[in-house]
Structures are given as C-alpha cells and as structure tokens.
mmCIF file of C-alpha atoms in Angstrom:
data_model
loop_
_atom_site.group_PDB
_atom_site.id
_atom_site.type_symbol
_atom_site.label_atom_id
_atom_site.label_comp_id
_atom_site.label_asym_id
_atom_site.label_seq_id
_atom_site.Cartn_x
_atom_site.Cartn_y
_atom_site.Cartn_z
ATOM 1 C CA MET A 1 81.045 94.144 121.448
ATOM 2 C CA THR A 2 81.122 90.766 122.417
ATOM 3 C CA THR A 3 78.211 89.670 125.124
ATOM 4 C CA ALA A 4 80.251 88.555 128.028
ATOM 5 C CA ARG A 5 79.503 85.211 129.552
ATOM 6 C CA ARG A 6 79.107 85.217 133.304
ATOM 7 C CA ASP A 7 82.458 84.059 134.429
ATOM 8 C CA THR A 8 82.183 80.606 135.606
ATOM 9 C CA TYR A 9 85.979 80.095 135.104
ATOM 10 C CA THR A 10 88.437 78.386 137.668
ATOM 11 C CA PRO A 11 92.142 79.446 137.288
ATOM 12 C CA GLU A 12 92.626 75.947 135.799
ATOM 13 C CA THR A 13 89.814 76.391 133.080
ATOM 14 C CA LEU A 14 91.055 79.847 132.094
ATOM 15 C CA LEU A 15 94.426 78.490 131.720
ATOM 16 C CA SER A 16 93.322 75.803 129.223
ATOM 17 C CA VAL A 17 91.621 78.491 127.008
ATOM 18 C CA ALA A 18 94.935 80.881 127.367
ATOM 19 C CA VAL A 19 97.017 77.884 126.261
ATOM 20 C CA ARG A 20 94.895 77.210 123.284
ATOM 21 C CA VAL A 21 95.069 80.871 122.343
ATOM 22 C CA PHE A 22 98.766 81.199 122.984
ATOM 23 C CA ASN A 23 99.295 78.108 120.616
ATOM 24 C CA GLU A 24 97.262 79.236 117.841
ATOM 25 C CA ARG A 25 98.638 82.952 117.726
ATOM 26 C CA GLY A 26 101.781 82.516 119.479
ATOM 27 C CA TYR A 27 102.407 84.239 122.917
ATOM 28 C CA ASP A 28 103.566 87.567 121.300
ATOM 29 C CA GLY A 29 100.910 87.792 119.039
ATOM 30 C CA THR A 30 98.107 87.166 122.233
ATOM 31 C CA SER A 31 96.829 90.112 123.808
ATOM 32 C CA MET A 32 94.455 90.108 126.764
ATOM 33 C CA GLU A 33 91.674 91.334 124.507
ATOM 34 C CA HIS A 34 92.387 88.104 122.394
ATOM 35 C CA LEU A 35 92.158 86.015 125.722
ATOM 36 C CA SER A 36 88.701 87.869 126.683
ATOM 37 C CA LYS A 37 87.235 87.118 123.168
ATOM 38 C CA ALA A 38 88.158 83.506 123.482
ATOM 39 C CA ALA A 39 87.046 82.875 127.019
ATOM 40 C CA GLY A 40 84.013 84.978 126.570
ATOM 41 C CA ILE A 41 84.399 87.227 129.530
ATOM 42 C CA SER A 42 85.678 90.672 130.375
ATOM 43 C CA LYS A 43 89.415 91.418 130.726
ATOM 44 C CA SER A 44 88.399 92.553 134.343
ATOM 45 C CA SER A 45 87.134 89.314 135.116
ATOM 46 C CA ILE A 46 90.568 87.778 133.825
ATOM 47 C CA TYR A 47 92.493 89.783 135.961
ATOM 48 C CA HIS A 48 90.480 88.616 138.782
ATOM 49 C CA HIS A 49 91.955 85.322 138.400
ATOM 50 C CA VAL A 50 95.640 86.188 137.021
ATOM 51 C CA ALA A 51 97.898 89.509 137.107
ATOM 52 C CA GLY A 52 98.067 89.050 133.258
ATOM 53 C CA LYS A 53 98.991 87.041 130.469
ATOM 54 C CA GLU A 54 102.683 86.384 131.542
ATOM 55 C CA GLU A 55 101.348 84.839 134.717
ATOM 56 C CA LEU A 56 98.919 82.556 132.425
ATOM 57 C CA LEU A 57 102.293 81.767 130.643
ATOM 58 C CA ARG A 58 104.286 80.728 133.910
ATOM 59 C CA ARG A 59 101.250 78.455 134.892
ATOM 60 C CA ALA A 60 101.192 76.825 131.700
ATOM 61 C CA VAL A 61 104.788 76.165 131.163
ATOM 62 C CA SER A 62 104.941 75.187 134.812
ATOM 63 C CA ARG A 63 102.391 72.358 134.366
ATOM 64 C CA ALA A 64 104.622 71.033 131.362
ATOM 65 C CA LEU A 65 107.789 71.487 133.541
ATOM 66 C CA ASP A 66 106.228 69.566 136.355
ATOM 67 C CA GLY A 67 105.008 66.901 134.431
ATOM 68 C CA LEU A 68 108.701 66.257 132.698
ATOM 69 C CA PHE A 69 110.673 67.036 136.078
ATOM 70 C CA GLY A 70 108.328 64.562 137.835
ATOM 71 C CA ILE A 71 109.394 61.770 135.547
ATOM 72 C CA LEU A 72 113.127 62.111 136.804
ATOM 73 C CA ASP A 73 111.918 61.536 140.480
ATOM 74 C CA GLU A 74 109.865 58.321 139.505
ATOM 75 C CA GLU A 75 111.619 55.094 141.042
ATOM 76 C CA HIS A 76 112.297 53.521 137.504
ATOM 77 C CA ALA A 77 114.240 56.813 136.600
ATOM 78 C CA CYS A 78 116.427 56.475 139.622
ATOM 79 C CA VAL A 79 117.241 52.908 140.272
ATOM 80 C CA GLY A 80 119.000 50.536 138.083
ATOM 81 C CA ARG A 81 121.491 50.392 135.194
ATOM 82 C CA ALA A 82 121.382 53.889 133.429
ATOM 83 C CA ALA A 83 120.427 52.577 130.043
ATOM 84 C CA GLU A 84 117.065 51.027 131.601
ATOM 85 C CA ARG A 85 116.599 54.447 133.669
ATOM 86 C CA LEU A 86 117.132 56.285 130.248
ATOM 87 C CA GLU A 87 114.829 54.084 128.441
ATOM 88 C CA TYR A 88 112.222 54.605 131.176
ATOM 89 C CA VAL A 89 112.515 58.465 130.918
ATOM 90 C CA VAL A 90 112.228 58.674 127.181
ATOM 91 C CA ARG A 91 108.790 56.323 127.229
ATOM 92 C CA ARG A 92 107.442 58.540 130.039
ATOM 93 C CA THR A 93 108.387 61.693 128.208
ATOM 94 C CA VAL A 94 106.262 60.543 125.272
ATOM 95 C CA GLU A 95 103.440 59.756 127.813
ATOM 96 C CA VAL A 96 103.564 63.055 129.448
ATOM 97 C CA LEU A 97 103.824 64.794 126.139
ATOM 98 C CA ILE A 98 100.838 63.374 124.859
ATOM 99 C CA ALA A 99 98.860 63.615 128.204
ATOM 100 C CA GLU A 100 99.966 67.386 128.529
ATOM 101 C CA LEU A 101 100.076 68.000 124.716
ATOM 102 C CA PRO A 102 98.950 71.692 124.492
ATOM 103 C CA TYR A 103 101.028 72.563 127.328
ATOM 104 C CA VAL A 104 104.222 71.084 126.258
ATOM 105 C CA THR A 105 103.619 72.460 122.774
ATOM 106 C CA LEU A 106 103.494 75.798 124.396
ATOM 107 C CA LEU A 107 106.716 75.226 126.424
ATOM 108 C CA LEU A 108 108.633 74.122 123.443
ATOM 109 C CA ARG A 109 107.515 76.940 121.130
ATOM 110 C CA VAL A 110 108.922 79.432 124.014
ATOM 111 C CA ARG A 111 111.464 81.740 122.467
ATOM 112 C CA GLY A 112 112.839 83.828 125.480
ATOM 113 C CA ASN A 113 111.684 87.401 125.143
ATOM 114 C CA THR A 114 110.291 87.837 128.763
ATOM 115 C CA ASP A 115 111.536 86.813 132.275
ATOM 116 C CA THR A 116 109.098 83.919 132.437
ATOM 117 C CA GLU A 117 110.067 82.808 128.799
ATOM 118 C CA ARG A 118 113.818 82.718 129.815
ATOM 119 C CA TRP A 119 113.124 80.865 132.899
ATOM 120 C CA ALA A 120 111.387 78.361 130.991
ATOM 121 C CA LEU A 121 114.151 77.874 128.549
ATOM 122 C CA GLU A 122 116.562 77.456 131.414
ATOM 123 C CA ARG A 123 114.398 74.840 132.907
ATOM 124 C CA ARG A 124 114.328 73.015 129.755
ATOM 125 C CA ARG A 125 117.834 73.107 129.287
ATOM 126 C CA GLU A 126 118.179 71.858 132.849
ATOM 127 C CA PHE A 127 116.059 68.846 132.059
ATOM 128 C CA ASP A 128 118.306 68.216 128.922
ATOM 129 C CA HIS A 129 121.327 68.306 130.965
ATOM 130 C CA ARG A 130 119.691 65.836 133.532
ATOM 131 C CA VAL A 131 118.792 63.449 130.547
ATOM 132 C CA ALA A 132 122.115 63.881 128.959
ATOM 133 C CA GLY A 133 123.959 63.028 132.321
ATOM 134 C CA LEU A 134 121.597 59.714 132.173
ATOM 135 C CA LEU A 135 123.007 58.983 128.593
ATOM 136 C CA ARG A 136 126.665 59.646 129.628
ATOM 137 C CA ALA A 137 126.401 57.177 132.510
ATOM 138 C CA ALA A 138 124.759 54.479 130.088
ATOM 139 C CA ALA A 139 127.703 55.187 127.823
ATOM 140 C CA ALA A 140 130.099 54.728 130.831
ATOM 141 C CA GLU A 141 128.281 51.372 131.707
ATOM 142 C CA GLY A 142 128.980 50.228 128.277
ATOM 143 C CA ASP A 143 125.098 49.727 127.350
ATOM 144 C CA VAL A 144 124.852 52.687 125.007
ATOM 145 C CA ARG A 145 127.282 53.477 121.979
ATOM 146 C CA GLY A 146 130.127 55.906 122.852
ATOM 147 C CA ASP A 147 130.854 57.232 119.254
ATOM 148 C CA ILE A 148 128.021 60.181 119.187
ATOM 149 C CA GLU A 149 128.493 63.029 121.380
ATOM 150 C CA VAL A 150 126.065 63.114 124.206
ATOM 151 C CA ARG A 151 124.701 66.294 123.842
ATOM 152 C CA LEU A 152 124.191 65.710 120.318
ATOM 153 C CA ALA A 153 122.561 62.235 120.783
ATOM 154 C CA THR A 154 120.276 63.765 123.561
ATOM 155 C CA ARG A 155 119.321 66.659 121.027
ATOM 156 C CA LEU A 156 118.458 64.295 118.222
ATOM 157 C CA VAL A 157 116.424 61.707 120.437
ATOM 158 C CA PHE A 158 114.489 64.486 122.080
ATOM 159 C CA GLY A 159 113.938 66.156 118.660
ATOM 160 C CA MET A 160 112.375 62.906 117.846
ATOM 161 C CA VAL A 161 110.241 62.909 120.964
ATOM 162 C CA ASN A 162 109.355 66.530 120.837
ATOM 163 C CA SER A 163 108.390 66.524 117.382
ATOM 164 C CA LEU A 164 105.203 64.686 118.346
ATOM 165 C CA VAL A 165 103.905 68.066 119.108
ATOM 166 C CA GLU A 166 103.856 68.812 115.469
ATOM 167 C CA TRP A 167 101.710 65.906 114.534
ATOM 168 C CA TYR A 168 100.418 63.710 117.181
ATOM 169 C CA ARG A 169 96.472 64.493 117.389
ATOM 170 C CA PRO A 170 94.773 62.369 120.365
ATOM 171 C CA ASP A 171 91.552 62.070 118.360
ATOM 172 C CA GLY A 172 93.347 61.097 115.103
ATOM 173 C CA ARG A 173 92.366 57.780 113.652
ATOM 174 C CA GLY A 174 94.753 55.065 114.637
ATOM 175 C CA THR A 175 98.193 55.407 116.476
ATOM 176 C CA SER A 176 97.366 55.108 119.882
ATOM 177 C CA GLU A 177 99.710 56.579 122.655
ATOM 178 C CA ARG A 178 101.168 53.154 123.584
ATOM 179 C CA GLU A 179 101.870 52.643 120.008
ATOM 180 C CA VAL A 180 104.006 55.930 119.752
ATOM 181 C CA ALA A 181 105.691 55.343 123.012
ATOM 182 C CA ASP A 182 106.642 51.851 121.986
ATOM 183 C CA ALA A 183 107.839 53.203 118.559
ATOM 184 C CA VAL A 184 109.897 56.223 119.821
ATOM 185 C CA VAL A 185 111.604 53.512 122.306
ATOM 186 C CA GLN A 186 112.377 51.085 119.669
ATOM 187 C CA LEU A 187 113.688 53.997 117.239
ATOM 188 C CA ALA A 188 115.888 55.515 120.035
ATOM 189 C CA PHE A 189 117.571 52.388 121.276
ATOM 190 C CA SER A 190 117.647 49.994 118.253
ATOM 191 C CA GLY A 191 117.164 51.985 115.154
ATOM 192 C CA LEU A 192 115.087 51.099 111.642
ATOM 193 C CA ARG A 193 117.557 48.572 110.647
ATOM 194 C CA ARG A 194 116.324 44.767 111.602
ATOM 195 C CA ALA A 195 118.525 43.071 113.890
ATOM 196 C CA ALA A 196 120.800 40.625 111.691
ATOM 197 C CA MET B 1 111.044 107.810 108.346
ATOM 198 C CA THR B 2 114.133 105.668 107.387
ATOM 199 C CA THR B 3 116.611 106.740 105.299
ATOM 200 C CA ALA B 4 116.287 104.285 102.426
ATOM 201 C CA ARG B 5 119.506 102.758 101.180
ATOM 202 C CA ARG B 6 119.839 102.879 97.363
ATOM 203 C CA ASP B 7 118.326 99.720 95.959
ATOM 204 C CA THR B 8 121.040 97.433 95.239
ATOM 205 C CA TYR B 9 119.178 94.012 95.692
ATOM 206 C CA THR B 10 118.915 91.325 93.354
ATOM 207 C CA PRO B 11 115.760 89.080 93.926
ATOM 208 C CA GLU B 12 118.262 86.552 95.651
ATOM 209 C CA THR B 13 119.389 88.825 98.355
ATOM 210 C CA LEU B 14 116.000 90.152 98.881
ATOM 211 C CA LEU B 15 114.927 86.821 99.393
ATOM 212 C CA SER B 16 117.245 86.270 101.734
ATOM 213 C CA VAL B 17 116.474 89.330 104.073
ATOM 214 C CA ALA B 18 112.760 88.417 103.890
ATOM 215 C CA VAL B 19 113.295 84.691 105.083
ATOM 216 C CA ARG B 20 115.405 86.065 107.783
ATOM 217 C CA VAL B 21 112.403 88.344 108.877
ATOM 218 C CA PHE B 22 109.827 85.759 108.352
ATOM 219 C CA ASN B 23 111.400 83.409 110.775
ATOM 220 C CA GLU B 24 112.117 86.142 113.465
ATOM 221 C CA ARG B 25 108.351 87.271 113.251
ATOM 222 C CA GLY B 26 106.400 84.557 111.635
ATOM 223 C CA TYR B 27 104.982 84.932 108.188
ATOM 224 C CA ASP B 28 101.559 86.119 109.507
ATOM 225 C CA GLY B 29 103.363 88.798 111.646
ATOM 226 C CA THR B 30 105.439 90.388 108.748
ATOM 227 C CA SER B 31 104.109 93.217 107.041
ATOM 228 C CA MET B 32 105.765 95.169 103.837
ATOM 229 C CA GLU B 33 106.605 97.811 106.110
ATOM 230 C CA HIS B 34 108.752 95.236 108.129
ATOM 231 C CA LEU B 35 110.322 94.070 105.221
ATOM 232 C CA SER B 36 111.129 97.547 103.840
ATOM 233 C CA LYS B 37 112.555 98.613 107.139
ATOM 234 C CA ALA B 38 114.612 95.359 107.392
ATOM 235 C CA ALA B 39 115.850 95.646 103.919
ATOM 236 C CA GLY B 40 116.366 99.317 104.095
ATOM 237 C CA ILE B 41 114.484 100.135 100.842
ATOM 238 C CA SER B 42 111.220 101.423 100.267
ATOM 239 C CA LYS B 43 107.893 99.327 99.779
ATOM 240 C CA SER B 44 107.754 100.515 96.105
ATOM 241 C CA SER B 45 111.667 99.264 95.447
ATOM 242 C CA ILE B 46 110.428 95.808 97.037
ATOM 243 C CA TYR B 47 107.486 95.998 94.691
ATOM 244 C CA HIS B 48 109.976 96.491 91.847
ATOM 245 C CA HIS B 49 111.311 92.799 92.498
ATOM 246 C CA VAL B 50 108.333 91.030 93.799
ATOM 247 C CA ALA B 51 104.323 91.189 93.557
ATOM 248 C CA GLY B 52 104.178 91.248 97.460
ATOM 249 C CA LYS B 53 105.256 89.187 100.595
ATOM 250 C CA GLU B 54 103.566 85.977 99.339
ATOM 251 C CA GLU B 55 105.679 85.780 96.352
ATOM 252 C CA LEU B 56 108.581 85.907 98.517
ATOM 253 C CA LEU B 57 107.221 83.042 100.875
ATOM 254 C CA ARG B 58 106.591 80.997 97.494
ATOM 255 C CA ARG B 59 110.159 81.744 96.249
ATOM 256 C CA ALA B 60 111.692 80.664 99.745
ATOM 257 C CA VAL B 61 109.978 77.732 100.335
ATOM 258 C CA SER B 62 110.186 76.549 96.577
ATOM 259 C CA ARG B 63 114.273 76.855 97.275
ATOM 260 C CA ALA B 64 113.905 74.480 100.315
ATOM 261 C CA LEU B 65 111.423 72.265 98.456
ATOM 262 C CA ASP B 66 113.595 72.055 95.243
ATOM 263 C CA GLY B 67 116.629 71.138 97.481
ATOM 264 C CA LEU B 68 114.694 68.338 99.103
ATOM 265 C CA PHE B 69 113.184 67.053 96.188
ATOM 266 C CA GLY B 70 116.232 67.112 94.299
ATOM 267 C CA ILE B 71 117.712 64.608 96.475
ATOM 268 C CA LEU B 72 115.040 61.981 95.525
ATOM 269 C CA ASP B 73 116.438 62.113 91.696
ATOM 270 C CA GLU B 74 120.189 61.665 92.800
ATOM 271 C CA GLU B 75 121.427 58.358 91.717
ATOM 272 C CA HIS B 76 121.947 57.074 94.840
ATOM 273 C CA ALA B 77 118.527 57.569 95.871
ATOM 274 C CA CYS B 78 117.287 55.627 92.964
ATOM 275 C CA VAL B 79 119.350 52.568 92.475
ATOM 276 C CA GLY B 80 120.261 49.822 94.944
ATOM 277 C CA ARG B 81 118.701 48.122 97.789
ATOM 278 C CA ALA B 82 115.691 50.405 99.378
ATOM 279 C CA ALA B 83 117.625 50.416 102.673
ATOM 280 C CA GLU B 84 120.506 52.019 101.364
ATOM 281 C CA ARG B 85 118.764 54.468 99.222
ATOM 282 C CA LEU B 86 116.711 55.460 102.491
ATOM 283 C CA GLU B 87 119.993 55.921 104.297
ATOM 284 C CA TYR B 88 121.123 58.209 101.559
ATOM 285 C CA VAL B 89 118.195 60.195 101.534
ATOM 286 C CA VAL B 90 118.168 60.731 105.375
ATOM 287 C CA ARG B 91 121.887 61.795 104.927
ATOM 288 C CA ARG B 92 121.296 64.065 102.056
ATOM 289 C CA THR B 93 118.467 65.667 103.769
ATOM 290 C CA VAL B 94 120.422 66.547 106.995
ATOM 291 C CA GLU B 95 123.055 68.170 104.291
ATOM 292 C CA VAL B 96 120.279 70.009 102.679
ATOM 293 C CA LEU B 97 118.682 71.024 105.654
ATOM 294 C CA ILE B 98 121.911 72.621 106.740
ATOM 295 C CA ALA B 99 122.919 74.065 103.498
ATOM 296 C CA GLU B 100 119.514 75.869 103.375
ATOM 297 C CA LEU B 101 118.704 76.204 106.956
ATOM 298 C CA PRO B 102 116.552 79.478 107.095
ATOM 299 C CA TYR B 103 114.475 78.482 104.036
ATOM 300 C CA VAL B 104 113.981 74.804 105.337
ATOM 301 C CA THR B 105 113.358 76.426 108.710
ATOM 302 C CA LEU B 106 110.754 78.663 107.412
ATOM 303 C CA LEU B 107 109.157 75.842 105.184
ATOM 304 C CA LEU B 108 109.090 73.760 108.400
ATOM 305 C CA ARG B 109 106.981 76.372 110.242
ATOM 306 C CA VAL B 110 104.370 77.194 107.314
ATOM 307 C CA ARG B 111 100.890 76.357 108.501
ATOM 308 C CA GLY B 112 98.489 76.740 105.851
ATOM 309 C CA ASN B 113 96.628 80.152 105.892
ATOM 310 C CA THR B 114 97.434 81.248 102.197
ATOM 311 C CA ASP B 115 97.468 79.220 99.022
ATOM 312 C CA THR B 116 101.164 79.164 99.129
ATOM 313 C CA GLU B 117 101.320 77.874 102.451
ATOM 314 C CA ARG B 118 98.666 75.163 101.473
ATOM 315 C CA TRP B 119 100.646 74.313 98.628
ATOM 316 C CA ALA B 120 103.891 74.234 100.404
ATOM 317 C CA LEU B 121 102.339 71.792 103.083
ATOM 318 C CA GLU B 122 101.111 69.389 100.219
ATOM 319 C CA ARG B 123 104.422 69.297 98.522
ATOM 320 C CA ARG B 124 105.992 68.363 102.122
ATOM 321 C CA ARG B 125 103.436 65.516 102.483
ATOM 322 C CA GLU B 126 104.446 64.423 99.143
ATOM 323 C CA PHE B 127 108.042 64.343 100.028
ATOM 324 C CA ASP B 128 107.275 62.378 103.232
ATOM 325 C CA HIS B 129 105.006 60.218 101.076
ATOM 326 C CA ARG B 130 107.813 59.324 98.985
ATOM 327 C CA VAL B 131 110.455 58.662 101.616
ATOM 328 C CA ALA B 132 107.553 56.439 103.422
ATOM 329 C CA GLY B 133 107.599 54.381 100.356
ATOM 330 C CA LEU B 134 111.309 53.680 100.445
ATOM 331 C CA LEU B 135 110.801 52.684 104.232
ATOM 332 C CA ARG B 136 108.110 50.336 102.920
ATOM 333 C CA ALA B 137 110.113 48.950 100.215
ATOM 334 C CA ALA B 138 112.898 48.236 102.521
ATOM 335 C CA ALA B 139 110.872 46.514 105.127
ATOM 336 C CA ALA B 140 109.405 44.222 101.996
ATOM 337 C CA GLU B 141 113.443 43.605 101.284
ATOM 338 C CA GLY B 142 113.858 42.544 104.801
ATOM 339 C CA ASP B 143 116.528 45.103 105.522
ATOM 340 C CA VAL B 144 114.429 47.387 107.841
ATOM 341 C CA ARG B 145 112.172 46.366 110.849
ATOM 342 C CA GLY B 146 108.524 45.678 110.017
ATOM 343 C CA ASP B 147 107.332 46.060 113.380
ATOM 344 C CA ILE B 148 106.870 49.951 113.507
ATOM 345 C CA GLU B 149 104.094 51.357 111.223
ATOM 346 C CA VAL B 150 105.806 53.078 108.234
ATOM 347 C CA ARG B 151 104.105 56.499 108.593
ATOM 348 C CA LEU B 152 104.955 56.459 112.158
ATOM 349 C CA ALA B 153 108.538 55.506 111.701
ATOM 350 C CA THR B 154 108.923 58.239 108.777
ATOM 351 C CA ARG B 155 107.469 60.911 110.979
ATOM 352 C CA LEU B 156 109.716 59.959 114.024
ATOM 353 C CA VAL B 157 112.738 59.854 111.815
ATOM 354 C CA PHE B 158 112.054 63.059 110.036
ATOM 355 C CA GLY B 159 111.058 64.588 113.680
ATOM 356 C CA MET B 160 114.840 63.820 114.432
ATOM 357 C CA VAL B 161 116.271 65.499 111.333
ATOM 358 C CA ASN B 162 113.787 68.367 111.183
ATOM 359 C CA SER B 163 114.581 69.199 114.961
ATOM 360 C CA LEU B 164 117.971 70.432 113.430
ATOM 361 C CA VAL B 165 116.251 73.910 112.586
ATOM 362 C CA GLU B 166 115.599 74.238 116.239
ATOM 363 C CA TRP B 167 119.110 73.891 117.518
ATOM 364 C CA TYR B 168 121.667 73.507 114.882
ATOM 365 C CA ARG B 169 123.777 76.868 114.348
ATOM 366 C CA PRO B 170 126.350 76.732 111.730
ATOM 367 C CA ASP B 171 128.944 78.938 113.409
ATOM 368 C CA GLY B 172 128.265 77.224 116.747
ATOM 369 C CA ARG B 173 131.445 75.706 118.574
ATOM 370 C CA GLY B 174 132.022 72.353 117.402
ATOM 371 C CA THR B 175 129.538 69.920 115.844
ATOM 372 C CA SER B 176 130.269 69.823 112.202
ATOM 373 C CA GLU B 177 127.762 69.194 109.354
ATOM 374 C CA ARG B 178 129.344 65.734 108.722
ATOM 375 C CA GLU B 179 129.220 64.993 112.561
ATOM 376 C CA VAL B 180 125.655 65.682 112.733
ATOM 377 C CA ALA B 181 124.739 63.630 109.379
ATOM 378 C CA ASP B 182 126.635 60.624 110.780
ATOM 379 C CA ALA B 183 124.865 60.825 114.139
ATOM 380 C CA VAL B 184 121.786 61.174 112.488
ATOM 381 C CA VAL B 185 122.077 58.192 110.248
ATOM 382 C CA GLN B 186 123.634 56.067 113.178
ATOM 383 C CA LEU B 187 120.760 57.074 115.251
ATOM 384 C CA ALA B 188 117.745 56.412 112.772
ATOM 385 C CA PHE B 189 119.243 52.944 111.621
ATOM 386 C CA SER B 190 121.020 51.637 114.688
ATOM 387 C CA GLY B 191 119.651 53.319 117.638
ATOM 388 C CA LEU B 192 121.568 54.165 120.895
ATOM 389 C CA ARG B 193 122.357 50.912 121.997
ATOM 390 C CA ARG B 194 125.629 49.300 121.828
ATOM 391 C CA ALA B 195 125.585 46.487 119.306
ATOM 392 C CA ALA B 196 125.810 43.132 121.499
#
C-alpha cells in the first residue's frame, strides 16, 4: 500500500501529474491506479476532482488546443499579407509548443480510440485546415511557391514544427526558444540553401 | 483457444506481422501472446523462428537501419559537393522511409528500455551525426547557410522527413512517393518563399 499524501491538489496541478503519466505510459496504458500512485493520493481523491481519466485527457488536450487556436485570433495572424500572417503563425506555434510542451506532446500522440481522442484529432485537422488556407492565400498572392501541393506543404512544415516534442528539452544545454523559433521560420520559408 | 493455423511462416513474414503489432500496441505493450494471436500460430511455433520478441525487434529495426545506412554508402552520397550529397541523402531517406514504412515507423518510436532499443537509439544518433557532418561540410563549402546551428538544422530537416511515418499512407489517394520526395527536398533546401 502507498501511504497517501494529503490531497493538496487543485484541478490544475493534478492535470500536470496526469499529463506526465499519459506521456510516459501512453493514454491507453494508464489506469486510475497509475494516476493515484503518481499523484500520491487515493483514487477517490482523484474522483473528487474529475470524473475519470478521460476528463483529464480532455482538459489536457483542450489546454494545448486553446493555445494553438488562440494564435489564429491574434492580430498578426489576421491582418496583412497571407505570407506574413503564415510566418507569424509558424513562429507562434513553435512558442506555444515549447510553452505547453507536455500538453502539446500529448495532443500529438492522441490516436483516436475514445470520443475525446476523436474530438482532439478533429480539432487538430481543423487547425491544419486553417493554416493550409493561409498557405493557399499566400500562394495566390504570389509570395509563396505554388509548385508544392498546399496540404502536403502544410504537413511537412508542421512535421518539422511538431518534431520539437520529440527532442526539445527546455533545460537542455544551449538552444533557446528564440533560436529554435528563428531556425524553424528560416528553414520553412527560405530553406537550407544559401541565397545566391 | 485460438485454432492455430499451420505454421507457414518464414522469419521474414513473421517479422512483418510482429512489426504491425508492435506499431499498433507499442513494443512494451506487446506480449508473445499478442504475437501468437496476430500470426495465428502457437507461441512455441514462434519460438521455433526466434528467441523472443526482442529478437523480432532487433531484426525489424536492423532492417530500417540497414536501409538508412546503406544510403550513406551510395555513390552520390560520397562523391561531389557536400550540398549535393546532402540533397541526395535527404531524397533517398524519404524513399527508404516510404519503402520500409512500418520498419522505420517502429525505429522512430523506439524509446530505450531494452538493450536492443538502446542500441537502435545509438545507431539513429550515429546516422544523424553523419548527416550533420555533411551539413557542416556544405556550410564550409559555402553552399548552405551558416546561420543555423548544424545540429538544430539537422533535427528540423529530419523532423520534417520523419513526420512522414505519421501521415503518409501508400494507398492513400494522391500523393506519390516521387511528389513527396520532391516536396521535401524543395522545402528543405529552398523553403516556401517564392524566389524573388
């Protein structure tokens, strides 16, 4: 038996423990027992805060999705030439991804076995769709190349951005958030090749 | 009890079943029981072919790694200006990734809990290191921009390449292998922005 700590959790702090365990064990592989052990409180104490693990998942991916969709409402994402708006969205996505690293990591690993997971996948597709729309507009305005199919280009650019969850570690030596965001924007828009 | 099929497996065909199950359930989440059910043969029949699930993992990731390292020995990866060799390696990596999709998917999901997983991670790092060397040489020759730290640029470009395992589906409508390889090379080297 674990000696249960006194429950000093708020929904917020409990969520951060749950997200860590989901990312370590996978959502499917996590039981309420695992959450209870990781939090050091009883299962009934957890049920005092949430209806179950799916609610924790929903709250966690909502936090990531709110961060991402919030970007699209920011002024620089709405005003100006589409290419500049797109560049802004790419940079801010890197920033949100780093600021909410465990939450976005969980969102990106969601596979779609429960209603919440299917909803999260649907929202991710909606975000990709909005960004693809920006890219299409930028191509129509002549600022972005038109020879790569828009959906494919969107997937590749966000493949690069999203790869951060696999290797970016905030306390790692070196690479700052700013340096990563600059590098992503430079590569996505100008590529590796030195301008002639 | 499952009615066991007569064992008509070769090590090769058994491997392809195992890789599918590993990718679906995760390597940690897969038992010999799961493999036996998926293959429709008894566990002892599987043990006739391999010593256990770790041997299947080793064979599977070896296949992916052999494909990737093989690229580095090809003539166009060895001769000429570093930027051209790098471009060749990026293109061929996309091709190998698509040709060996389930095997590379498994390789990229390996986390490092067993000796085989740690070995696979070590070999992946070695591959990244070799590619980073090419990028460094290309920057020294002046063909590739020098303002993005080499390891960061390598990670981002391969983040884009490796994202294919998340969304590329060979029988999906549309996007051909060639189109994907072209798009990756164009984005990685020239970016989204239309040349002025």
